[in-house]
Coordinates of C-alpha atoms and ligand atoms in Angstrom, one line a residue:
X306 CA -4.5 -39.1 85.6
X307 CA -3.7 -36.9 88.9
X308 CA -5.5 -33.7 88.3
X309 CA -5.8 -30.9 90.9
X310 CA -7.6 -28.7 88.4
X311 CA -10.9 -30.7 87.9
X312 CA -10.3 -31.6 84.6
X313 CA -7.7 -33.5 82.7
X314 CA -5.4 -31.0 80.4
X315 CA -3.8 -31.4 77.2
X316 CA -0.7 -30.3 75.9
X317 CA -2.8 -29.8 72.3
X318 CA -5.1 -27.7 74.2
X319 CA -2.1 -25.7 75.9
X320 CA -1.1 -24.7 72.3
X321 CA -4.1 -23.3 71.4
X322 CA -4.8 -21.8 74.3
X323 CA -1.4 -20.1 75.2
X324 CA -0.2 -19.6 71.6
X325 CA -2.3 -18.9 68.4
X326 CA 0.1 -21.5 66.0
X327 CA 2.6 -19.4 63.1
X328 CA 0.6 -21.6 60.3
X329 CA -2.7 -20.3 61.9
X330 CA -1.7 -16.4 62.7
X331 CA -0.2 -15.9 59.2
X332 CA -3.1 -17.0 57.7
X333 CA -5.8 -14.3 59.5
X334 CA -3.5 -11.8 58.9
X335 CA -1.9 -11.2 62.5
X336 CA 1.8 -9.9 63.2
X337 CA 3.9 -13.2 63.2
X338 CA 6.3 -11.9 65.4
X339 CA 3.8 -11.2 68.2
X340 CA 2.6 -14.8 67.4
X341 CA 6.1 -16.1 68.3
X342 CA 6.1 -14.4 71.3
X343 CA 3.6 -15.6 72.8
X344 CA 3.5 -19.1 71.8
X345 CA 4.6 -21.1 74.8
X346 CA 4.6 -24.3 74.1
X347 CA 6.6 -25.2 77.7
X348 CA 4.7 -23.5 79.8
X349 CA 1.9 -24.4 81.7
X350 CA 1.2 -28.3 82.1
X351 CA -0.3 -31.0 84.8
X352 CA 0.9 -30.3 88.2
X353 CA 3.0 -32.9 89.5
X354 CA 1.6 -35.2 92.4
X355 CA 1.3 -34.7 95.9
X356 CA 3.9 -35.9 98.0
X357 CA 1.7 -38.2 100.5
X358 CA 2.8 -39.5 103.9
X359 CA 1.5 -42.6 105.1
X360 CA -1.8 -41.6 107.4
X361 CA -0.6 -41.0 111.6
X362 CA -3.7 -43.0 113.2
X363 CA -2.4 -42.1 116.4
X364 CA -4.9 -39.6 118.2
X365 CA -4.4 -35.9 118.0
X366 CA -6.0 -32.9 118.2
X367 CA -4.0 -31.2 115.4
X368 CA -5.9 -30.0 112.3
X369 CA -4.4 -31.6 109.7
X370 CA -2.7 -28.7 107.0
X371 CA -3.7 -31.0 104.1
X372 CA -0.6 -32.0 103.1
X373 CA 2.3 -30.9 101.2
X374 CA 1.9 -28.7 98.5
X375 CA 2.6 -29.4 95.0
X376 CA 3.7 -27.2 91.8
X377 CA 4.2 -26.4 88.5
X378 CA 8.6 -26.9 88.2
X379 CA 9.7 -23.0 88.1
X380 CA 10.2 -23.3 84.1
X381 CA 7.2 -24.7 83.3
X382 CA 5.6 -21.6 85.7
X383 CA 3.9 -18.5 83.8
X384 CA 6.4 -15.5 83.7
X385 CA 4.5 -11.8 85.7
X386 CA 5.9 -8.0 84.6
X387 CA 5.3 -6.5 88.0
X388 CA 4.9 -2.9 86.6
X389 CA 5.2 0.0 89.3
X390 CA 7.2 -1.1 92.4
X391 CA 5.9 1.1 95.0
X392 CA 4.8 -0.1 98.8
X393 CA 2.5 -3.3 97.5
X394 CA 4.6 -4.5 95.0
X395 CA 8.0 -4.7 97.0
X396 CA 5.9 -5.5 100.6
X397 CA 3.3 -8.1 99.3
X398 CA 3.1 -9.5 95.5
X399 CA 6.7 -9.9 95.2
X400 CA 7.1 -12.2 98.6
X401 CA 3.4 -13.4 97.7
X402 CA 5.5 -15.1 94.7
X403 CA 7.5 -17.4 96.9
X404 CA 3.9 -19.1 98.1
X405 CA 2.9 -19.3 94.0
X406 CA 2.3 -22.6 92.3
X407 CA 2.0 -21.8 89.0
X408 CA 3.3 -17.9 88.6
X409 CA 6.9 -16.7 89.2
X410 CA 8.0 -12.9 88.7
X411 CA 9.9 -12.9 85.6
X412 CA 10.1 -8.8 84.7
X413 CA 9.8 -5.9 86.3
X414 CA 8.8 -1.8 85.2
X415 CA 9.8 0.7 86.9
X416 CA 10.7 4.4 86.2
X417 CA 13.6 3.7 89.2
X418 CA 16.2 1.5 87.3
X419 CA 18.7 1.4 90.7
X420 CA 15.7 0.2 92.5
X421 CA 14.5 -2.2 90.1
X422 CA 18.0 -3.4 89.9
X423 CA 18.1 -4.4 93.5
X424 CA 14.4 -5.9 93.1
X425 CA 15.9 -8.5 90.2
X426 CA 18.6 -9.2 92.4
X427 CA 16.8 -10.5 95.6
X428 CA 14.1 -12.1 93.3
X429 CA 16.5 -13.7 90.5
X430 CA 14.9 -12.0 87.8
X431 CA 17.0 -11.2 84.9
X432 CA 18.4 -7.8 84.3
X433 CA 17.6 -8.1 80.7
X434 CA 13.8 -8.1 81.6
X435 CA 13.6 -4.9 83.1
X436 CA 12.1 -2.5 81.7
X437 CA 11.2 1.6 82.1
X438 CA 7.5 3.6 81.8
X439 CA 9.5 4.4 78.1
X440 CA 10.4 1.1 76.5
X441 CA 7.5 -0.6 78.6
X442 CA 6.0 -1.4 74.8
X443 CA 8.7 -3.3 74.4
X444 CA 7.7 -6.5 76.8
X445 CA 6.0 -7.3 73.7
X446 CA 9.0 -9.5 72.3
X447 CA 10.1 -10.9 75.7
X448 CA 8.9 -14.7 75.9
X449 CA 9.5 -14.8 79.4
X450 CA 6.5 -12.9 80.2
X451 CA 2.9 -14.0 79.8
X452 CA 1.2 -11.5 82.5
X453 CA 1.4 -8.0 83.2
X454 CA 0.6 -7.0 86.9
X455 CA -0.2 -3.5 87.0
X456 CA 0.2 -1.7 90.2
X457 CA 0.4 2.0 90.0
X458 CA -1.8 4.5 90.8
X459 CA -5.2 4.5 89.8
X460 CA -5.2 6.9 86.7
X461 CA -2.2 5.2 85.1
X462 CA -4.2 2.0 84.9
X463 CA -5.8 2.4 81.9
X464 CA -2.6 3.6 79.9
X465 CA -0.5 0.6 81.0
X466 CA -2.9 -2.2 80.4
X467 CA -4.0 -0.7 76.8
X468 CA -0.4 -1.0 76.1
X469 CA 0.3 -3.8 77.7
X470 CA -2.8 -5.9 76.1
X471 CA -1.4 -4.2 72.7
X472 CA 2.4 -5.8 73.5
X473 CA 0.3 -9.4 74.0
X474 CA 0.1 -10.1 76.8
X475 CA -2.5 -10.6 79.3
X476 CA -3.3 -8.9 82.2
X477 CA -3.9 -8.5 85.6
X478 CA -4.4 -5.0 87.1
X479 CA -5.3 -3.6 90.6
X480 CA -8.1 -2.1 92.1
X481 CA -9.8 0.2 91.5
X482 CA -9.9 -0.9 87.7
X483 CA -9.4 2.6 87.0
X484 CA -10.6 6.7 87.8
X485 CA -13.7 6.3 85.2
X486 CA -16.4 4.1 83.7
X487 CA -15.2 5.4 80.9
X488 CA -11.6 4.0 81.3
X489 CA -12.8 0.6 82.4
X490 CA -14.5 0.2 79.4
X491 CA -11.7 1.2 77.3
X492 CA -9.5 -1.3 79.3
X493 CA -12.1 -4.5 78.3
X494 CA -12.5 -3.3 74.9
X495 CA -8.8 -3.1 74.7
X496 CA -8.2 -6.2 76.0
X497 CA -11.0 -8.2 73.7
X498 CA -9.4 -6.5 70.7
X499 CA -6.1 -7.7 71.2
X500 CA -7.7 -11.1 72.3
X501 CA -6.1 -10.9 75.4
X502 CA -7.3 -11.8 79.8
X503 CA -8.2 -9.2 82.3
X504 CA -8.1 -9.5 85.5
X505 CA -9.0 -6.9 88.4
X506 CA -6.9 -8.2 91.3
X507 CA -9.9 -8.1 94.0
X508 CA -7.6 -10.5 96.4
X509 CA -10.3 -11.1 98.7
X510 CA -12.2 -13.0 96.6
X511 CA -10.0 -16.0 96.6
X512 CA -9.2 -15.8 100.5
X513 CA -10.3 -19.3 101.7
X514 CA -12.5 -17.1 104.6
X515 CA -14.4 -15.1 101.9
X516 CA -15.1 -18.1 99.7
X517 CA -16.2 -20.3 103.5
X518 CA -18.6 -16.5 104.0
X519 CA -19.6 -17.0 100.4
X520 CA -20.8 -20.5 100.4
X521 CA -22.3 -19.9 104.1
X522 CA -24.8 -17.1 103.0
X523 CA -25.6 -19.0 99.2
X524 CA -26.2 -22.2 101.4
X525 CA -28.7 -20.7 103.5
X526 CA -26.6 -21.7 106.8
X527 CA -27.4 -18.8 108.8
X528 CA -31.1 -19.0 107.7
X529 CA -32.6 -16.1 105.4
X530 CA -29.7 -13.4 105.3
X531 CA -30.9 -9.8 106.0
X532 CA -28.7 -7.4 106.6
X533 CA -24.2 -7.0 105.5
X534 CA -22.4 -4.6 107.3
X535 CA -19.3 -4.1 106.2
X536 CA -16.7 -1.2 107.2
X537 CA -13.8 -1.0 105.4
X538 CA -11.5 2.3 106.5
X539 CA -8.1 3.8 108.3
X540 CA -6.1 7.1 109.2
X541 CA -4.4 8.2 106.1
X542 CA -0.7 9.8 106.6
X543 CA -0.6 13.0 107.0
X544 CA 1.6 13.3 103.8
X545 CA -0.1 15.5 101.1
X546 CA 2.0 15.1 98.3
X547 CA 0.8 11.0 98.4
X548 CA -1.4 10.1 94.9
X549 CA -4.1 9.2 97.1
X550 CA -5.0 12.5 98.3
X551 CA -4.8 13.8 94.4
X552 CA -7.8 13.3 92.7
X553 CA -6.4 13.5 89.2
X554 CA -4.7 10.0 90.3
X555 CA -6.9 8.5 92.7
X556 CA -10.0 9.5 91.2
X557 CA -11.8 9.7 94.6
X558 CA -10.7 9.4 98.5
X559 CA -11.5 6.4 100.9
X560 CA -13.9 5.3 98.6
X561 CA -12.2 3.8 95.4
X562 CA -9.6 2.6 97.6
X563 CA -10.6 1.0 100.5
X564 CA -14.4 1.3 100.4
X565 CA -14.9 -0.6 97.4
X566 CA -13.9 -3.6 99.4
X567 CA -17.1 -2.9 101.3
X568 CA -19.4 -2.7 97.8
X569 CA -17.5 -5.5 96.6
X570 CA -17.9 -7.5 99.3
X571 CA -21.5 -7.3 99.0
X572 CA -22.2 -7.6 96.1
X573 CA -19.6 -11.0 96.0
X574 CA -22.0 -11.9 99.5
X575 CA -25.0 -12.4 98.0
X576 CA -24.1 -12.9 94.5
X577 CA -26.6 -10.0 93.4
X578 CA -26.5 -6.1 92.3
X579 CA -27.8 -3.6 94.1
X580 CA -31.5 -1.8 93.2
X581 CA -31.4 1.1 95.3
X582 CA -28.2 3.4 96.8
X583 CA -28.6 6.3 99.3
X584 CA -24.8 7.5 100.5
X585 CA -23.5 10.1 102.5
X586 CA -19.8 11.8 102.7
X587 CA -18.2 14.4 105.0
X588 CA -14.6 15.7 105.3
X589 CA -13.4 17.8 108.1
X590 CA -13.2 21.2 107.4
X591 CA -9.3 22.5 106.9
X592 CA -8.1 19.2 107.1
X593 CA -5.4 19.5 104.2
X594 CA -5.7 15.6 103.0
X595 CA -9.6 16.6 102.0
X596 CA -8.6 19.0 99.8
X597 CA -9.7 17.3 96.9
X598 CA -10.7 14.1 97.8
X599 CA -13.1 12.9 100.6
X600 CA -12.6 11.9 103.8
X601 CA -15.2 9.6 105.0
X602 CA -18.7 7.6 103.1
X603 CA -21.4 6.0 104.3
X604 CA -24.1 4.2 101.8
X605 CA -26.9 2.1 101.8
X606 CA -27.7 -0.4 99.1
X607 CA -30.8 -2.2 98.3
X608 CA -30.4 -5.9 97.0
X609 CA -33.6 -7.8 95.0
X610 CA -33.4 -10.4 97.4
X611 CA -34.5 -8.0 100.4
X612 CA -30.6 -8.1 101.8
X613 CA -30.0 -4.4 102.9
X614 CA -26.2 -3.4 103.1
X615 CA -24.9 -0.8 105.2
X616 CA -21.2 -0.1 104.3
X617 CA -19.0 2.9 106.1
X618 CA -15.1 3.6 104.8
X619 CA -13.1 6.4 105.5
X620 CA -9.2 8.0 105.5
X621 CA -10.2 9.7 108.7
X622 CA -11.0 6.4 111.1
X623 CA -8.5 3.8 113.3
X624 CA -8.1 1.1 111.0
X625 CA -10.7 -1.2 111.1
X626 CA -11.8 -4.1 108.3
X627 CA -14.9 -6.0 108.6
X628 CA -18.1 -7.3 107.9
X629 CA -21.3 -9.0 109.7
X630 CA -24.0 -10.9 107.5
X631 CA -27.1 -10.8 109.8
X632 CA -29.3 -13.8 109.1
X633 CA -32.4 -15.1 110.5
X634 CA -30.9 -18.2 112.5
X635 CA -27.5 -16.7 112.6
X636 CA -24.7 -14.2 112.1
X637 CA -21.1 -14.7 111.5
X638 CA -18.6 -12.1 110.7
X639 CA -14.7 -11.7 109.5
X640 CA -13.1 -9.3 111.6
X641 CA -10.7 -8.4 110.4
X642 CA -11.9 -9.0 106.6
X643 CA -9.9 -7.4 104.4
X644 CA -6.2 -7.6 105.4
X645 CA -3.6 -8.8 103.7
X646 CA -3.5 -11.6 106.7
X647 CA -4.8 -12.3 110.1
X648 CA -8.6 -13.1 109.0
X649 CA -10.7 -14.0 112.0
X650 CA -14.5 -15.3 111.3
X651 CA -17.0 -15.8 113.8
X652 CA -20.2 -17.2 113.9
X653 CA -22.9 -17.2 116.3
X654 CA -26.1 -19.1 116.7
X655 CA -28.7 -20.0 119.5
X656 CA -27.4 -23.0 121.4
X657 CA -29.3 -26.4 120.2
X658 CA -29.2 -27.9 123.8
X659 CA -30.1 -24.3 125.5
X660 CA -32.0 -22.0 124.0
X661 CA -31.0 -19.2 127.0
X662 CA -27.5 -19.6 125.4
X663 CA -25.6 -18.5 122.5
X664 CA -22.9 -20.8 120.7
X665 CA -20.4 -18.1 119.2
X666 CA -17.5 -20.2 117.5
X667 CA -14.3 -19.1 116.0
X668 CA -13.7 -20.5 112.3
X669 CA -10.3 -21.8 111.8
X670 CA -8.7 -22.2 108.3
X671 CA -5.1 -22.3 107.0
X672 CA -4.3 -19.0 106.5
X673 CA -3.2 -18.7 102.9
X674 CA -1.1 -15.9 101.1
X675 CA -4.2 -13.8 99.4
X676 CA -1.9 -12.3 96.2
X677 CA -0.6 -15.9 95.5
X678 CA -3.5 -16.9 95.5
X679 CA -5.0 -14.0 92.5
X680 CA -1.7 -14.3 90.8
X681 CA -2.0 -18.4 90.6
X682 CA -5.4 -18.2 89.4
X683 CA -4.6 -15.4 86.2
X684 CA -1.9 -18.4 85.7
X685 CA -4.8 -20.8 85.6
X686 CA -7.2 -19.1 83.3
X687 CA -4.1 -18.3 81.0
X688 CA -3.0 -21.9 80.8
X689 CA -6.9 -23.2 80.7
X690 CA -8.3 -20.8 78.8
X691 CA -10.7 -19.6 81.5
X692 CA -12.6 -16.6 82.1
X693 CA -11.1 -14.8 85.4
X694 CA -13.7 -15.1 88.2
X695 CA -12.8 -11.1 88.8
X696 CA -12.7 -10.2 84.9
X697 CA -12.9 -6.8 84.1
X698 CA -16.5 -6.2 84.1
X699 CA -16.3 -7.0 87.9
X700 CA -14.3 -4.1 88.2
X701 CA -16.5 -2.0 85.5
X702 CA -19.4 -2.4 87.6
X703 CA -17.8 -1.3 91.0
X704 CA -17.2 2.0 89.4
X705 CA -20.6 2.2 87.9
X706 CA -21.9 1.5 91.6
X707 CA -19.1 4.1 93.0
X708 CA -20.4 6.8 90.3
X709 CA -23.8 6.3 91.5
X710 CA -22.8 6.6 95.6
X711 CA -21.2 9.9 94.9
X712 CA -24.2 11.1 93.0
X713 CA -26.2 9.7 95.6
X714 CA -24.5 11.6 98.5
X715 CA -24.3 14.6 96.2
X716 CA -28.3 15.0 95.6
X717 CA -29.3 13.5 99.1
X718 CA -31.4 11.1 96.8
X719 CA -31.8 7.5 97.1
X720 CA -31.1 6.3 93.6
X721 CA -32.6 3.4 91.9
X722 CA -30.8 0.7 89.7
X723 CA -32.5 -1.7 87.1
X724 CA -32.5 -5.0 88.9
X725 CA -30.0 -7.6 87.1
X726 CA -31.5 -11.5 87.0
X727 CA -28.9 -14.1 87.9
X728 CA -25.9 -14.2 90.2
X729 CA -22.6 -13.5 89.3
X730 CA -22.9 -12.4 86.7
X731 CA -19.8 -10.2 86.4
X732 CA -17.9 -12.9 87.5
X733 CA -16.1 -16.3 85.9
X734 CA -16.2 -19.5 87.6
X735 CA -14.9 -19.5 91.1
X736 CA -11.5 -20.2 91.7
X737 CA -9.8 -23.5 92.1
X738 CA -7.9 -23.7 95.6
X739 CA -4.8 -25.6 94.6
X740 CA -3.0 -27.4 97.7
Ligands
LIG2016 P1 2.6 3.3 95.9 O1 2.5 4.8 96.0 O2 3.3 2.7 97.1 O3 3.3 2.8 94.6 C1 3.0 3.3 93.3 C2 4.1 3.1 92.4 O4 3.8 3.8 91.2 C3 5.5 3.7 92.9 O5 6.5 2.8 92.6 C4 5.6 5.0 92.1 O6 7.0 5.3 91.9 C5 5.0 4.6 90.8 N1 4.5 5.7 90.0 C6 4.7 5.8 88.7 N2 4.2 7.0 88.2 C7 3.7 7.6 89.3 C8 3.1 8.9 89.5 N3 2.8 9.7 88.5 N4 2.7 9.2 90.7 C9 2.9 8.4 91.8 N5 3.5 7.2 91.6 C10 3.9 6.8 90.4 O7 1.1 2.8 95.8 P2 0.6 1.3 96.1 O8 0.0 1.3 97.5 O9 1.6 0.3 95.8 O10 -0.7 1.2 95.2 C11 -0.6 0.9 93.8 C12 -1.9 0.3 93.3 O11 -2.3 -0.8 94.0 C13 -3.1 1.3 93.4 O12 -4.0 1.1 92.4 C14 -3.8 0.8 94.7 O13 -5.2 1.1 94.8 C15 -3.5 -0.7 94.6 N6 -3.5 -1.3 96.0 C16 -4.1 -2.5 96.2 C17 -4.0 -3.1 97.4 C18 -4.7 -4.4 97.6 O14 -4.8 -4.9 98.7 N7 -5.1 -5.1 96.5 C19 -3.3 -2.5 98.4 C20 -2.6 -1.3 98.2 C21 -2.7 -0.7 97.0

């Protein structure tokens, strides 16, 4: 049987994953009615085959786009609550939808109902299923969705996935997971109570480029791997009343939002958690954006393999987006990393047939749509029953690791961690690509 997920998948299995069965839910005592919400018994399913053209044996230098797509048929798709429709909802997840294969936007939150009325429009989501910060609870009855997508700001992360994981549904919620250890841990506990996924959406860790870096540095291709550098950092607008430059909302400056690309990225690298942190901050003087949050970070982490990271981020630098992982036979680097698009990786290495020269190549892959991408694989861990690969405790342990770079940077002292054994071990199993 065709099957692009690796394994074969049941429609019995569907039903006990997806939907907890009236019989069974009465019987343990849970609230039928949530039961009969979320009991989806057409949703989900095998994807359909791929449409194949007979093979070109004509010579050519194109590289071949493997092929045309397939997908699940838009009904039998898993239904997203896009909640908060600021600048990354409306310029990235909702086009990012169009690219989907198994999720399609089905309601929307928003405390802006004319704007959220225009959203459902273009995106043929029905007016019924929209929904304010008020009545948000009451998603809980709405069949038509299965996953909450929380993008607001950072502080209002932890309210809207407690209540979202208490109206049944799963969810899938931005980075940074939240402004607190604390809160992160309220958000997993609130999850596993209500028996519900969490995702943090860390898009860059199913970019096809990130997963080639990954399997480059595990596979020992550029020989023993040394040093990451990773910068991850731009010129904020000069707009003070923005929730990034409030700490209350944003919990911190360049660091919990674009920085922790930087720790997550090497920490996703190598696999490992860092043993040792040193960090160092500095905002300008009278700049009014610092005012409460910082301007620019730079910290040093210590892995138990030997790799040292050096990671710089900052509100106050031209955009740039990158990393280097410096092995012994080789380095290659994405530059730019973390964009939404545009990924270039290089790799360079001493020339077999010269050893005066140096083979730098670029690394060409389809180009993929990043939030499709996340958002297809919350679909696939709902439908299979599978751990996320970026579950909450991946998030959880960024802002352990942030907490401990501001303390870092504000005792001057180079802070040691317990050393964790085993890789990955914040994360589920990586994420199938689907063509
Ligand atoms: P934004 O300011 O453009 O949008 C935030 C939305 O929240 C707006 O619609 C706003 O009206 C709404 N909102 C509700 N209550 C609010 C309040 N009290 N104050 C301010 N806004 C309020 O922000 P954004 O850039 O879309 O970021 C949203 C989340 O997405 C953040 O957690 C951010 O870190 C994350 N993000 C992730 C990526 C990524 O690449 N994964 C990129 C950008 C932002």
């Amino acid at each position: 049987m065709f099957d692009l997920f690796g394994k074969k998948f049941s429609r019995r299995k569907l039903l006990t994953t997806t939907g907890l069965g009236v019989v069974a839910a009465s019987a343990i005592g849970l609230d039928p009615e949530l039961v009969a919400a979320q009991t989806q018994t057409s949703k989900g399913g095998e994807l359909p085959p791929q449409i194949k053209f007979s093979p070109d044996e004509s010579p050519t230098t194109e590289v071949s786009s493997g092929g045309p797509p397939t997908a699940l048929p838009p009904a039998k798709r898993l239904g997203f609550a896009i909640v908060g429709l600021g600048r990354l909802s409306l310029e990235e997840i909702m086009p990012a939808f169009g690219m989907c294969k198994l999720a399609k936007p089905t309601a929307l939150v928003s405390g802006d109902a004319k704007k959220a009325n225009q959203v459902a429009q273009q995106y043929g989501i029905n007016p019924k299923n929209i929904y304010n910060y008020q009545n948000y609870d009451n998603i809980r009855n709405n069949p038509d969705v299965d996953v909450i997508y929380i993008v607001l700001p950072n502080s209002m992360h932890l309210e809207y996935t407690v209540r979202g994981a208490k109206a049944g549904k799963h969810i899938l919620c931005e980075k940074p997971m939240a402004i607190s250890v604390a809160e992160c841990q309220q958000m997993i506990d609130a999850c596993k109570k209500a028996d519900k996924k969490l995702m943090i959406a860390y898009r860059c860790q199913y970019d096809p480029y990130h997963r080639a870096a990954i399997r480059m540095l595990r596979s020992k291709e550029l020989g023993k791997v040394k040093v990451i550098q990773a910068d991850n950092g731009q010129n904020q607008s000069n707009d003070i009343s923005q929730w990034r430059l409030k700490k209350a909302l944003s919990g911190g400056g360049s660091l919990p939002d674009v920085g922790i690309y930087c720790l997550n990225a090497t920490r996703y690298l190598t696999g490992e958690e860092p043993i040792e942190i040193s960090a160092q901050t500095f905002s300008t003087p009278g700049d009014p954006r610092f005012k409460e949050v910082e301007e620019s970070v730079t910290f040093q982490m210590r892995f138990p393999s030997g790799v040292l990271a050096l990671c710089s981020t900052s509100y106050g630098y031209h955009q740039s987006r990158r990393f280097r992982i410096f092995g012994s036979d080789a380095w290659t680097q994405l530059d730019p990393a973390f964009a939404y698009n545009g990924l270039r990786m290089t790799m360079s290495r001493l020339s077999p047939s010269n050893n005066m020269a140096e083979d730098v190549t670029d690394i060409k892959m389809t180009e993929k749509s990043q939030f499709a991408l996340e958002m297809d694989h919350m679909a696939d861990c709902v439908i299979h029953n599978k751990q996320p690969h970026t579950p909450g405790e991946e998030g959880l342990q960024d802002q352990k690791l942030m907490a401990t770079i501001y303390e870092a940077a504000k005792t001057g002292r180079t802070i040691k961690l317990p050393a964790v054994s085993g890789l990955d071990v914040t994360r589920g199993p990586a994420p199938v690509t689907l063509r």
